[in-house]
Coordinates of C-alpha atoms and ligand atoms in Angstrom, one line a residue:
X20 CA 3.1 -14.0 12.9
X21 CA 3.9 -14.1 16.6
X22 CA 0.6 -14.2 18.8
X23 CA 1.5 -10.3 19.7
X24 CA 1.9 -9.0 16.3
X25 CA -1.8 -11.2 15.9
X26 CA -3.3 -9.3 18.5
X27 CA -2.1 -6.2 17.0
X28 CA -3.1 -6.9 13.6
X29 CA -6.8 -7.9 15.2
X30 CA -6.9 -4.8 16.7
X31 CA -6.4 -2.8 13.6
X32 CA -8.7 -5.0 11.4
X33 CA -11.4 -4.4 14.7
X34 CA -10.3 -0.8 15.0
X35 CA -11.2 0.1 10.9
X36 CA -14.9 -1.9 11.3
X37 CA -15.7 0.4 14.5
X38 CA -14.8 3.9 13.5
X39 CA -15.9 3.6 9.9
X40 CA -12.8 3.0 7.9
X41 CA -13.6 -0.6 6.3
X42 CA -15.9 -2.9 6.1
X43 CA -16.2 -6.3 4.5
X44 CA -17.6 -6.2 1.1
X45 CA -21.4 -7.1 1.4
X46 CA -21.6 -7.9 5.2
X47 CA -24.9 -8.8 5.1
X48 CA -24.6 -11.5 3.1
X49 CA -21.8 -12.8 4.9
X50 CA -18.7 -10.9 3.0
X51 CA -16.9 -11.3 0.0
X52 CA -13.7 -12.6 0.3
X53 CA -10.4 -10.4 0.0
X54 CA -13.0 -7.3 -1.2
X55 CA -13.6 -4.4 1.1
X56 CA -15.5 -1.0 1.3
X57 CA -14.1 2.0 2.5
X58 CA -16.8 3.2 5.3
X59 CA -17.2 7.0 6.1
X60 CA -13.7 8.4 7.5
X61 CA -11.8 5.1 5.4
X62 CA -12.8 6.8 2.3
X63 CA -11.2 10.3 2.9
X64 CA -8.2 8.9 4.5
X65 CA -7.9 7.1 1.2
X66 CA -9.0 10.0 -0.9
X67 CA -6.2 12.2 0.9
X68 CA -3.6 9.9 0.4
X69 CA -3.8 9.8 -3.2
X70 CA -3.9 13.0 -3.2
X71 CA -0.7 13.3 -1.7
X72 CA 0.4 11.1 -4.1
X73 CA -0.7 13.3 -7.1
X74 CA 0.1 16.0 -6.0
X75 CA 4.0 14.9 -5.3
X76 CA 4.1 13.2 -8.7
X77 CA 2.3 15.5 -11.0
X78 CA 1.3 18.4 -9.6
X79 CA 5.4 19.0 -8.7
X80 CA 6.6 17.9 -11.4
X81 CA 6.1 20.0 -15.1
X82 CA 7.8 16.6 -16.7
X83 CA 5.1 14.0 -15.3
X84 CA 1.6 14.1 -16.7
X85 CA -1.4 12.7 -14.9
X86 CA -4.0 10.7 -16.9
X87 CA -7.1 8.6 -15.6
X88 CA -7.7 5.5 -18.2
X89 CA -10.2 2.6 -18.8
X90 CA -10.8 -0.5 -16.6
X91 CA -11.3 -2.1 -19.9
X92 CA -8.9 -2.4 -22.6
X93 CA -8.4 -4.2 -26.1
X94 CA -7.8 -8.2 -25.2
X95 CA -4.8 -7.9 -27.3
X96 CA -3.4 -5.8 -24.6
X97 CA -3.0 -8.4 -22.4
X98 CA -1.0 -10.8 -25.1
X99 CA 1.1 -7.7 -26.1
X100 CA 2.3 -7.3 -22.0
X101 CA 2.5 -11.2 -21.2
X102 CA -0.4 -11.5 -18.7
X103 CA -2.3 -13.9 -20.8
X104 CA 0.5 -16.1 -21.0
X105 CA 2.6 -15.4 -17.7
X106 CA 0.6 -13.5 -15.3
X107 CA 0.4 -17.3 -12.8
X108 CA 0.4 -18.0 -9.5
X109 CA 1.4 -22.1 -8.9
X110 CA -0.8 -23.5 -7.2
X111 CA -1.4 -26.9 -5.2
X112 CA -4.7 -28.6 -3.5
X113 CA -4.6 -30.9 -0.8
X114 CA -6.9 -34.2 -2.1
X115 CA -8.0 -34.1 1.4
X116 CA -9.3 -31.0 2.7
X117 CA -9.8 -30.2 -1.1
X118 CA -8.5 -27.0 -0.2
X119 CA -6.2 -25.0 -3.0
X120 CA -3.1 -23.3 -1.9
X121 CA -0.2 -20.4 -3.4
X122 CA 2.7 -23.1 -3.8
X123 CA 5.2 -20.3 -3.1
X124 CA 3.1 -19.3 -0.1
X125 CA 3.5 -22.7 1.6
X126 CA 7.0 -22.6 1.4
X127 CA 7.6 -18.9 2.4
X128 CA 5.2 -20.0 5.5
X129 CA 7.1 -22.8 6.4
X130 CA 10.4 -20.8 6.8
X131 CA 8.8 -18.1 8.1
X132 CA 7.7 -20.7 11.3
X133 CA 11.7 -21.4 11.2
X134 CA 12.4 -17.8 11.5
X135 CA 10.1 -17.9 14.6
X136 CA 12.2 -20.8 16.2
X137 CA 15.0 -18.5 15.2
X138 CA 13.6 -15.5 16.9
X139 CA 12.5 -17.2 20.3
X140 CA 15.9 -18.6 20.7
X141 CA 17.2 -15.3 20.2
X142 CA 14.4 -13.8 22.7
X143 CA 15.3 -16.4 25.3
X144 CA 18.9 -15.9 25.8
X145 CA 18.8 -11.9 25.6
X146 CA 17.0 -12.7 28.9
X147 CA 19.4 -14.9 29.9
X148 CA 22.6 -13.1 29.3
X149 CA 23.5 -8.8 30.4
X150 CA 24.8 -7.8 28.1
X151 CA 23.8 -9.4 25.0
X152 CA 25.2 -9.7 21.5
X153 CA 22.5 -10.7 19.8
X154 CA 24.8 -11.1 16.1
X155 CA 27.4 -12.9 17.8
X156 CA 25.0 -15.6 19.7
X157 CA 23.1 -15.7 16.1
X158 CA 26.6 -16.6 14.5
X159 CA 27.1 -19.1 17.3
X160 CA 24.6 -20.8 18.8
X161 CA 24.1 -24.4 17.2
X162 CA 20.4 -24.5 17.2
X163 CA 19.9 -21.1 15.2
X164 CA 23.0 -21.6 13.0
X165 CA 21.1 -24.8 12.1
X166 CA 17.9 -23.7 11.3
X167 CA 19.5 -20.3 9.2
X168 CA 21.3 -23.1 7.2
X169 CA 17.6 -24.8 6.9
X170 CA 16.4 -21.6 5.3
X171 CA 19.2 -21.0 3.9
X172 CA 18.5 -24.2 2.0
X173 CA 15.3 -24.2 0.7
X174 CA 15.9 -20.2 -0.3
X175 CA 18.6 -21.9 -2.7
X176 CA 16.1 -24.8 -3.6
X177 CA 13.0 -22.6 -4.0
X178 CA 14.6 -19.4 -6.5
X179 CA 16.4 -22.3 -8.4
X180 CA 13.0 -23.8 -9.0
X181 CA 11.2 -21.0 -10.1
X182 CA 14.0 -19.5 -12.0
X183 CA 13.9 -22.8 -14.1
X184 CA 10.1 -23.0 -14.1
X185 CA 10.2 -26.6 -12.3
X186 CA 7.3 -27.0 -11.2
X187 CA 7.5 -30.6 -10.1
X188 CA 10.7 -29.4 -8.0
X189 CA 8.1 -26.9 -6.3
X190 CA 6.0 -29.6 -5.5
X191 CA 9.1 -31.9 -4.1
X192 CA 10.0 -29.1 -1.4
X193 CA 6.9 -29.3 -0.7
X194 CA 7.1 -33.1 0.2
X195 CA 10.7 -33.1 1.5
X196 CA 9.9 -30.3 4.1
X197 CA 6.8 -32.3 5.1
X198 CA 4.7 -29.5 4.4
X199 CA 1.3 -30.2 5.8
X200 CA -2.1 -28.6 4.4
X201 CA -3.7 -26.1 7.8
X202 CA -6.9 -27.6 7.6
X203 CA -6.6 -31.4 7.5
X204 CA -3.4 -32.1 8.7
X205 CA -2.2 -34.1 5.8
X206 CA 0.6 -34.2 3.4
X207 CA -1.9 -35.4 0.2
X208 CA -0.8 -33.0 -2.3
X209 CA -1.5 -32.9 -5.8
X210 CA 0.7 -31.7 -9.0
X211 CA 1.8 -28.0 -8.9
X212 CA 0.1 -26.1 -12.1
X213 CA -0.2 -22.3 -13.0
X214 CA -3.1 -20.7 -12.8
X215 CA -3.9 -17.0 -14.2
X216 CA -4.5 -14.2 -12.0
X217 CA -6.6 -12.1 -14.3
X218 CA -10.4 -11.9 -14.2
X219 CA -12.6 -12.3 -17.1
X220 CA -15.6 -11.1 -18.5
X221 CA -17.7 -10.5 -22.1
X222 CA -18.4 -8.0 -23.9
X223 CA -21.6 -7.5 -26.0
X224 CA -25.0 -8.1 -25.7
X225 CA -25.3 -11.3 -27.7
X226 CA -23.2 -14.5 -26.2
X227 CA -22.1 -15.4 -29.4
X228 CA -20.4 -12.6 -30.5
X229 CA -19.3 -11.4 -27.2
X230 CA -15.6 -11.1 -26.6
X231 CA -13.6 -11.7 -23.7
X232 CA -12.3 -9.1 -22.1
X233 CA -10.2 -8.6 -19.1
X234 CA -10.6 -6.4 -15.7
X235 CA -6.6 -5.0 -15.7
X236 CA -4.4 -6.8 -13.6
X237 CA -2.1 -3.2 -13.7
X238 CA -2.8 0.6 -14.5
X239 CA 0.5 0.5 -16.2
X240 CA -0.7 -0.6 -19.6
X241 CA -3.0 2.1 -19.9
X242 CA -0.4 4.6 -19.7
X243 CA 1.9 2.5 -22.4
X244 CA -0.9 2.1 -25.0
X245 CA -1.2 6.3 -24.5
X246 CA 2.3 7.2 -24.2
X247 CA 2.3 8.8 -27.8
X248 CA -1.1 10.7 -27.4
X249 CA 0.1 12.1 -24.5
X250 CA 3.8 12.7 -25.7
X251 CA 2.4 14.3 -28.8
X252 CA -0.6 16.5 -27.6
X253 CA 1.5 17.4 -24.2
X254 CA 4.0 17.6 -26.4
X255 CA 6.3 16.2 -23.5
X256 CA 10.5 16.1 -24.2
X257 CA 12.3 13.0 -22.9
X258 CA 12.8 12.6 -20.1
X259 CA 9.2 12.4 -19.2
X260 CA 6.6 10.6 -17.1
X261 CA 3.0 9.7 -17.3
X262 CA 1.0 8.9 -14.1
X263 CA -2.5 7.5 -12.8
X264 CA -4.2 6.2 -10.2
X265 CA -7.3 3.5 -10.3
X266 CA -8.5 0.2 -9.5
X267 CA -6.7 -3.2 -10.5
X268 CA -8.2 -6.9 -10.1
X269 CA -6.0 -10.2 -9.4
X270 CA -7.6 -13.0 -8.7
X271 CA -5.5 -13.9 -5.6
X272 CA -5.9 -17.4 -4.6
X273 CA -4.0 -16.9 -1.0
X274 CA -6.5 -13.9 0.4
X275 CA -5.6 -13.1 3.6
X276 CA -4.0 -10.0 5.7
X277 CA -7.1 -7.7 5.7
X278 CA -6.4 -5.3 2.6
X279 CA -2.6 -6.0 2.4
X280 CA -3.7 -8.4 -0.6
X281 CA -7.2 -7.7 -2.3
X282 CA -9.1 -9.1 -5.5
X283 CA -10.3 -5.7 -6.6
X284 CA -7.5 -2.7 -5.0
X285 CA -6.0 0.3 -6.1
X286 CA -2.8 1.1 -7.8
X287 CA -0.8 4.7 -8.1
X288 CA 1.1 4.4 -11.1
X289 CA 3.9 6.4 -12.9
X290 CA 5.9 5.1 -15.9
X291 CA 9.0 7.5 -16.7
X292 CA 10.1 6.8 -20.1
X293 CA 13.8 8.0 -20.8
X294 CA 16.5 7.7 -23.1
X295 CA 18.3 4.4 -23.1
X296 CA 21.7 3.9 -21.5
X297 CA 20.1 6.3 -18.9
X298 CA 17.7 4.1 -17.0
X299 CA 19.8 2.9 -14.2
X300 CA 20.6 6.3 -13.0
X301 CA 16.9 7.0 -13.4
X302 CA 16.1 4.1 -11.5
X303 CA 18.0 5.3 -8.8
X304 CA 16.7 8.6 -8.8
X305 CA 13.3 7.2 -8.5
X306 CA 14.2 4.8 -5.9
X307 CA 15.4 7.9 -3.1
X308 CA 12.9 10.1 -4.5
X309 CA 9.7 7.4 -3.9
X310 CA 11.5 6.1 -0.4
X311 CA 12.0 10.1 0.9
X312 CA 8.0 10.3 -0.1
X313 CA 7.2 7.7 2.0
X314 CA 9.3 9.0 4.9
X315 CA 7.6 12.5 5.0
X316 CA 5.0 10.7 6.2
X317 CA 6.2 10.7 9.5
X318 CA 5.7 7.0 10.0
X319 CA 9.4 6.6 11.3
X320 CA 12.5 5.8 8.7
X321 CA 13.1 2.4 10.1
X322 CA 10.0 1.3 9.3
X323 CA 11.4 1.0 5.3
X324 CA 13.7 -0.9 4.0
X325 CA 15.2 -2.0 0.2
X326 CA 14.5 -5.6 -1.2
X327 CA 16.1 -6.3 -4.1
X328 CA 14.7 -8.7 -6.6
X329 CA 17.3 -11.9 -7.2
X330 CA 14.8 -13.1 -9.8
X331 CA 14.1 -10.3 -12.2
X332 CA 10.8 -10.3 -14.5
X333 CA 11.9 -11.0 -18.0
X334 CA 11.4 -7.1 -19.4
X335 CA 13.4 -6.3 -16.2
X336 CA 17.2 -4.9 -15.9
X337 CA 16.6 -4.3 -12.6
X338 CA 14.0 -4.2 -10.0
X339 CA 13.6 -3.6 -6.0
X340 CA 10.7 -3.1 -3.0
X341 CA 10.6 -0.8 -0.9
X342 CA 9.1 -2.7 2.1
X343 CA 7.5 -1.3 5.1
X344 CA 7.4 -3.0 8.8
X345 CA 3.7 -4.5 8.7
X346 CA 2.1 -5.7 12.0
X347 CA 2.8 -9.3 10.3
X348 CA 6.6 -7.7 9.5
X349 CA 8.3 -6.5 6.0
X350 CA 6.5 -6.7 3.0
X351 CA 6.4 -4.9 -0.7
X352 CA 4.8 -1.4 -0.2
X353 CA 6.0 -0.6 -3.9
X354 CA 8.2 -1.4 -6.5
X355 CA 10.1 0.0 -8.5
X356 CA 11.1 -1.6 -11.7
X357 CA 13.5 -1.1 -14.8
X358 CA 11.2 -2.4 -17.5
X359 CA 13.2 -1.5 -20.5
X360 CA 11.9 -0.8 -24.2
X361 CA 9.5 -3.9 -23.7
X362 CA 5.7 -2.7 -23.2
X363 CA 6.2 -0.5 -25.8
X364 CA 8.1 -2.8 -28.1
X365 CA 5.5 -5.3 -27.6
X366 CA 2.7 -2.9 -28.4
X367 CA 4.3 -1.9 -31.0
X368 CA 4.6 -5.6 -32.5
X369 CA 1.0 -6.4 -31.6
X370 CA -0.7 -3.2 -32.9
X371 CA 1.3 -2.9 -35.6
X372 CA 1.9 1.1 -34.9
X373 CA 4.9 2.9 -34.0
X374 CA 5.3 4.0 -30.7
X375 CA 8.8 5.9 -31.4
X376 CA 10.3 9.4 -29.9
X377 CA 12.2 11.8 -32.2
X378 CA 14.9 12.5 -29.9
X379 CA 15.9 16.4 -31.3
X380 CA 19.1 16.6 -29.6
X381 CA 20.4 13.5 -30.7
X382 CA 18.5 13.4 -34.3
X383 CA 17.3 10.3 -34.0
X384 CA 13.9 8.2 -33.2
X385 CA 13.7 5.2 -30.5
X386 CA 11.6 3.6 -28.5
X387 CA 12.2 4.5 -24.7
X388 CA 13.1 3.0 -22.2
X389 CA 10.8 3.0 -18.7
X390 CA 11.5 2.9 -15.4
X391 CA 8.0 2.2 -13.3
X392 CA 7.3 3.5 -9.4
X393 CA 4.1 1.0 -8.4
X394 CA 2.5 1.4 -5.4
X395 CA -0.8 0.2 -4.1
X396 CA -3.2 2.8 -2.1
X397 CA -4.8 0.0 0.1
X398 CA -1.3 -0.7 1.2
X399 CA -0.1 2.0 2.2
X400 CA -3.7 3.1 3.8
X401 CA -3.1 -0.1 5.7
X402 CA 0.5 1.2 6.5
X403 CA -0.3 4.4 7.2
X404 CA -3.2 2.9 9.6
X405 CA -1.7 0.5 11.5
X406 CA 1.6 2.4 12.6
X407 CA -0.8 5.1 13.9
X408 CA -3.0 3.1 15.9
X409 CA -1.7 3.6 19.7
X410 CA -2.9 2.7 23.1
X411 CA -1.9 4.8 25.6
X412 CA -1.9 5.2 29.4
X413 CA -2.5 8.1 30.8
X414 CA -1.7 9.7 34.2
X415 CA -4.3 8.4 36.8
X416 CA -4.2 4.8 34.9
X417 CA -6.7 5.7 32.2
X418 CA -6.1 4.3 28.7
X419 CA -6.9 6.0 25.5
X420 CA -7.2 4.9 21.8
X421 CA -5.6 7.5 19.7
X422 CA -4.8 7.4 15.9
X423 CA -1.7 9.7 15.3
X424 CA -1.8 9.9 11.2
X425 CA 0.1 12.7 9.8
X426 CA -2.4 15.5 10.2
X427 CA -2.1 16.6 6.4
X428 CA -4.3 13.1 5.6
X429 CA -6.6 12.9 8.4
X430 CA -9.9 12.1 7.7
X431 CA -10.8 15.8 9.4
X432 CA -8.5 18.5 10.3
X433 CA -10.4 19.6 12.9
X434 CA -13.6 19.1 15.4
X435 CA -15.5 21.8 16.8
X436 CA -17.4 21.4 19.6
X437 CA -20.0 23.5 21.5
X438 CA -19.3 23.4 25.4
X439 CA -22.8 22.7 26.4
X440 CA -25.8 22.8 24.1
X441 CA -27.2 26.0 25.1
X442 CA -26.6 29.8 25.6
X443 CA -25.8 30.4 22.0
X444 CA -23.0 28.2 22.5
X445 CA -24.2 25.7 19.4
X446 CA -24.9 29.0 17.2
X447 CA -21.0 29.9 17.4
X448 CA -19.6 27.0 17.3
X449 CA -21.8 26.3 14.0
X450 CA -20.7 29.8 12.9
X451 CA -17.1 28.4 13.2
X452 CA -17.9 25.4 11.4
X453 CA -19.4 26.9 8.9
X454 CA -16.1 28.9 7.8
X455 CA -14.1 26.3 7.9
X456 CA -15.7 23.7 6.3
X457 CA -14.8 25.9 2.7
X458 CA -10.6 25.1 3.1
X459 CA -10.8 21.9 5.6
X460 CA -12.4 19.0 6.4
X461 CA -13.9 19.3 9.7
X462 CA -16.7 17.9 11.7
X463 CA -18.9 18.6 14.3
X464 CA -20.3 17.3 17.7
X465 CA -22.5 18.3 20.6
X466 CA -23.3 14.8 22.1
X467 CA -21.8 13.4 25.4
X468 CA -19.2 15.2 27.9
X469 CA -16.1 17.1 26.2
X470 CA -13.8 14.3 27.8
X471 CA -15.9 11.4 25.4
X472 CA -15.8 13.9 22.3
X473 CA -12.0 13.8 22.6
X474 CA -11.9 9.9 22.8
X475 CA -13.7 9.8 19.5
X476 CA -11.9 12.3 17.4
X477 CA -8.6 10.9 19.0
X478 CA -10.0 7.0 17.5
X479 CA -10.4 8.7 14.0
X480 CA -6.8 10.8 14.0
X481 CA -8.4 14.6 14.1
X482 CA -5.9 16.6 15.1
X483 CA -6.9 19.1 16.2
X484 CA -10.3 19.7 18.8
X485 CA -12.0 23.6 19.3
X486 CA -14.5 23.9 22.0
X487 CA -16.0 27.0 22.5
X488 CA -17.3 27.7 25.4
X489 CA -18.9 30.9 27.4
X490 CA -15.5 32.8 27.4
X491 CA -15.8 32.6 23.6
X492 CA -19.1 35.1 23.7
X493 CA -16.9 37.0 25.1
X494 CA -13.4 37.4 23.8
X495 CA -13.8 35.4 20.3
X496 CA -11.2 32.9 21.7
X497 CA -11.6 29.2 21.7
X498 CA -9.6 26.4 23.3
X499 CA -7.3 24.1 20.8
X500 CA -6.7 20.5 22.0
X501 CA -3.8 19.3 20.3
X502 CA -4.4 15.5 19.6
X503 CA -0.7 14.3 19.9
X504 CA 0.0 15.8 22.9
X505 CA -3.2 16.4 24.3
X506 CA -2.6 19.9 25.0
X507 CA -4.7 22.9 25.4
X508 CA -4.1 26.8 24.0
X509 CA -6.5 29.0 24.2
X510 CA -6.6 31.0 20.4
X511 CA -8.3 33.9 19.0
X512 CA -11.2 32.6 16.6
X513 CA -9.9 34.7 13.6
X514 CA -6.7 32.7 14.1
X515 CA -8.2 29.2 13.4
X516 CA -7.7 29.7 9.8
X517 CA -4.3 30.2 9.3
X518 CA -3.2 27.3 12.2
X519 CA -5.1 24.7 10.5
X520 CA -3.6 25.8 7.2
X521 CA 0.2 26.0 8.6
X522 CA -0.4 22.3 10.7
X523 CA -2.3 20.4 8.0
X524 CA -1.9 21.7 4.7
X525 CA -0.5 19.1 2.1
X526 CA 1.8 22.1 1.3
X527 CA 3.6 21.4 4.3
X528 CA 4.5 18.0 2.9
X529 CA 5.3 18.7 -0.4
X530 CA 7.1 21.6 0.8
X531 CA 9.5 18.8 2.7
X532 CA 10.0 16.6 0.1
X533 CA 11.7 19.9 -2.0
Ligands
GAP619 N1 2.8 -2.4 -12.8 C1 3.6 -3.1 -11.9 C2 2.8 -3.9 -10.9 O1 1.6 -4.0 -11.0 P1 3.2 -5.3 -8.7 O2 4.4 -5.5 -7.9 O3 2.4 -6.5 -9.2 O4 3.6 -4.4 -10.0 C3 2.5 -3.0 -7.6 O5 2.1 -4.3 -8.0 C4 1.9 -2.7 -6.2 O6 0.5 -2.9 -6.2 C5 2.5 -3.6 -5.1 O7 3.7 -3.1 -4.6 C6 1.3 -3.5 -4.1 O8 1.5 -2.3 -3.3 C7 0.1 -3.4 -4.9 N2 -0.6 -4.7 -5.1 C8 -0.3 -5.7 -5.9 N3 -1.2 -6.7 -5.8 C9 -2.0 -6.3 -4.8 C10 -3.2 -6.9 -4.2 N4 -3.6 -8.1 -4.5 N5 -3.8 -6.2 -3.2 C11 -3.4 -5.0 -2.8 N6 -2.3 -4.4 -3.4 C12 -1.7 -5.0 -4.3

């Protein structure tokens, strides 16, 4: 991360603590690492998102069902779907600073700091030369050209060795890049081993006969265990898809980036099981329909971009990401897999039950094939945050802090605030309130001057402020400050209804993504 994109990071991270979003899981007693709460206006944002989310996926489609399974599910589960014996992370300590490390992280660091050298090189001539072509100086300039082929190099090196499960070949990139450990300096590393991301607990009140039993590591498997209930009793035709949304625990060893990457998080699921010989053009379907999704946000299109996987999961025929532009640059937002006949082949070998389709048209039972959208909430509530946090100058050389999130998953549509705190002023702005609060999320305030009102609701994303003031006695017309623009129209009270409807309704969403 560059020292600006740090600050920037910081300042979302400092940003979520002081207007109520997130907080560090059990502050007072000094945190918990990689867990978070979501504080007052964090939780709604959150809550509307999903939303969003459901609604798109199941509420628009008559083919996707939406279910809501157990944390908890039969051990054997977890044989069945390979995260007993494959769900690893290889790790490496450094004997000096005892401290434990993601092999693969060290290594995507250390090009990473390349790509910096990369990119200041690149910075330093386009202030040299007028114009500037930034693709022919990266094609020609000796320094970068060498440190591309560096990277180039240990890319090669690095998907060999995992592709062949060398883990001592890990471990020697490690040692001929003269990877050092952050904290002591020093190059004393120890063997590279796997070690399993799932947490464990028992069940049963007796130790003895208590069995152990996993928090899920995905939602997915609780849809594949219930694809025939649901098939049968929704009695669901091929092509079809089964949905969720709910918490998942990895026991990430490398916890860091705020909620980017979290012990205990949220998934929003959807498996979409479809006759085979069919899943690559379902694949794609899913991929443009999931990336357009993410575009009506209105976060800007060239903040997403495709990764392809080079090293597909072993269920996998294919499988990509759709990355957004972090603060600390592209990462996975979601994926979007091909996973073949294999969850429910496997359940089907490990339970011992059919888990089979009767295909009518084609007179003839299989088991289907999936193809999986996976997307994590906390993600894209950290992608949704971050590109909306702005600091602006205003005319006159003030600043403000404003929060542009779409205004369809704002914490609250809309503030009302009485001018001053007397001359019935409070009793119909209350009045107002009290409407509205049936269809929208809105809050209220009297405290401090209109101008410091505005600050706050612009720090939390409201998009909309209503002051009414003495005129309002009057005529039944309040004035509408428009976030974004930080306009003022003066509106007839009876009108509010329908405006906030029209500007922040999920409808208007969906209604784009049609
Ligand atoms: N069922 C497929 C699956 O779980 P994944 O790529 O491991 O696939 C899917 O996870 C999504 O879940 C990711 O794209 C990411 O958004 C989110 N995710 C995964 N691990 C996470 C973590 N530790 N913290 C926050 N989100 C995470």
């Amino acid at each position: 991360m560059s020292a600006k994109q740090e600050d920037i990071f910081k300042q979302v991270i400092s940003h979520c603590k002081e207007y109520g979003f997130i907080f560090q899981s059990s502050e007072i007693y000094d945190g918990l690492s990689a867990v978070y709460d979501y504080g007052q206006t964090g939780a709604v944002l959150k809550k509307n998102i999903r939303d969003y989310w459901w609604k798109a996926m199941v509420q628009m489609h008559d083919n996707i069902a939406g279910i809501d399974t157990a944390i908890f599910m039969h051990p054997t589960t977890w044989k069945a779907s390979g995260h007993v014996d494959a769900f690893n992370d290889p790790l490496i300590d450094n004997k000096d600073s005892k401290k434990r490390y993601r092999a693969d992280v060290l290594i995507e660091d250390h090009m990473a700091r390349i790509e910096e050298k990369i990119n200041k090189e690149v910075e330093k001539a386009s202030k040299k030369f007028s114009p500037f072509d930034e693709a022919m100086f990266r094609s020609t300039n000796g320094r970068v050209k060498e440190y591309q082929a560096k990277i180039d190099e240990i890319k090669d090196r690095f998907s060999k060795a995992l592709n062949d499960g060398d883990l001592n070949e890990v471990r020697q990139i490690i040692v001929d890049e003269e990877i050092v450990c952050p904290i002591s300096g020093s190059r004393n590393w120890t063997d590279v081993r796997q070690f399993n991301l799932m947490f464990s607990t028992s069940m049963g009140s007796v130790s003895e006969e208590a069995s152990t039993i996993y928090l899920r590591p995905e939602t997915a498997q609780g849809i594949f265990v219930n694809f025939l209930n649901v098939q049968k009793t929704g009695r669901m035709k091929i092509p079809f898809g089964i949905a969720q949304t709910g918490k998942a625990f990895r026991n990430e060893i490398v916890a860091r980036q705020f909620i980017f990457r979290m012990r205990e998080f949220e998934q929003m699921e959807m498996q979409f099981f479809v006759r085979p010989g069919t899943e690559m053009q379902w694949y794609e379907h899913w991929k443009t329909a999931r990336l357009n999704w993410h575009r009506s946000l209105g976060l800007g299109h060239e903040k997403y971009r495709f990764h392809d996987h080079i090293k597909l999961a072993h269920y996998a025929n294919a499988a990509c990401d759709i990355e957004f532009q972090f603060p600390f640059g592209f990462k996975e937002l979601e994926g979007i897999h091909s996973r073949t006949d294999f969850d429910l082949k496997q359940h089907e070998q490990f339970s011992g039950k059919k888990l089979q389709y009767f295909d009518s048209e084609l007179n003839q039972s299989y088991v289907p094939y999936v193809v999986e959208t996976s997307v994590g909430l906390d993600r894209l509530f950290l992608a949704v945050l971050s590109s909306s946090l702005k600091e602006e100058v205003l005319e006159g050389g003030d600043t403000r802090t404003v929060l542009s999130l779409p205004p369809a998953i704002a914490p609250y549509k809309a503030a009302i605030f009485p001018l001053v705190k007397k001359d019935g002023l409070p009793e119909l702005a209350q009045k107002i309130f009290n409407d509205l609060r049936f269809d929208f999320d809105m809050t209220y305030d009297e405290k401090d001057t209109v101008g410091k009102r505005y600050r706050r609701q612009d720090a939390i994303g409201t998009p909309f402020c209503i002051t009414v003031d003495h005129q309002s006695l009057e005529d039944q017309s309040v004035t509408i400050r428009h976030r974004d623009t930080m306009q003022q129209d003066r509106v007839a009270i009876s009108g509010l209804h329908s405006l906030l409807n029209k500007k922040t309704g999920i409808a208007g969403l969906l209604r784009s993504l049609a």
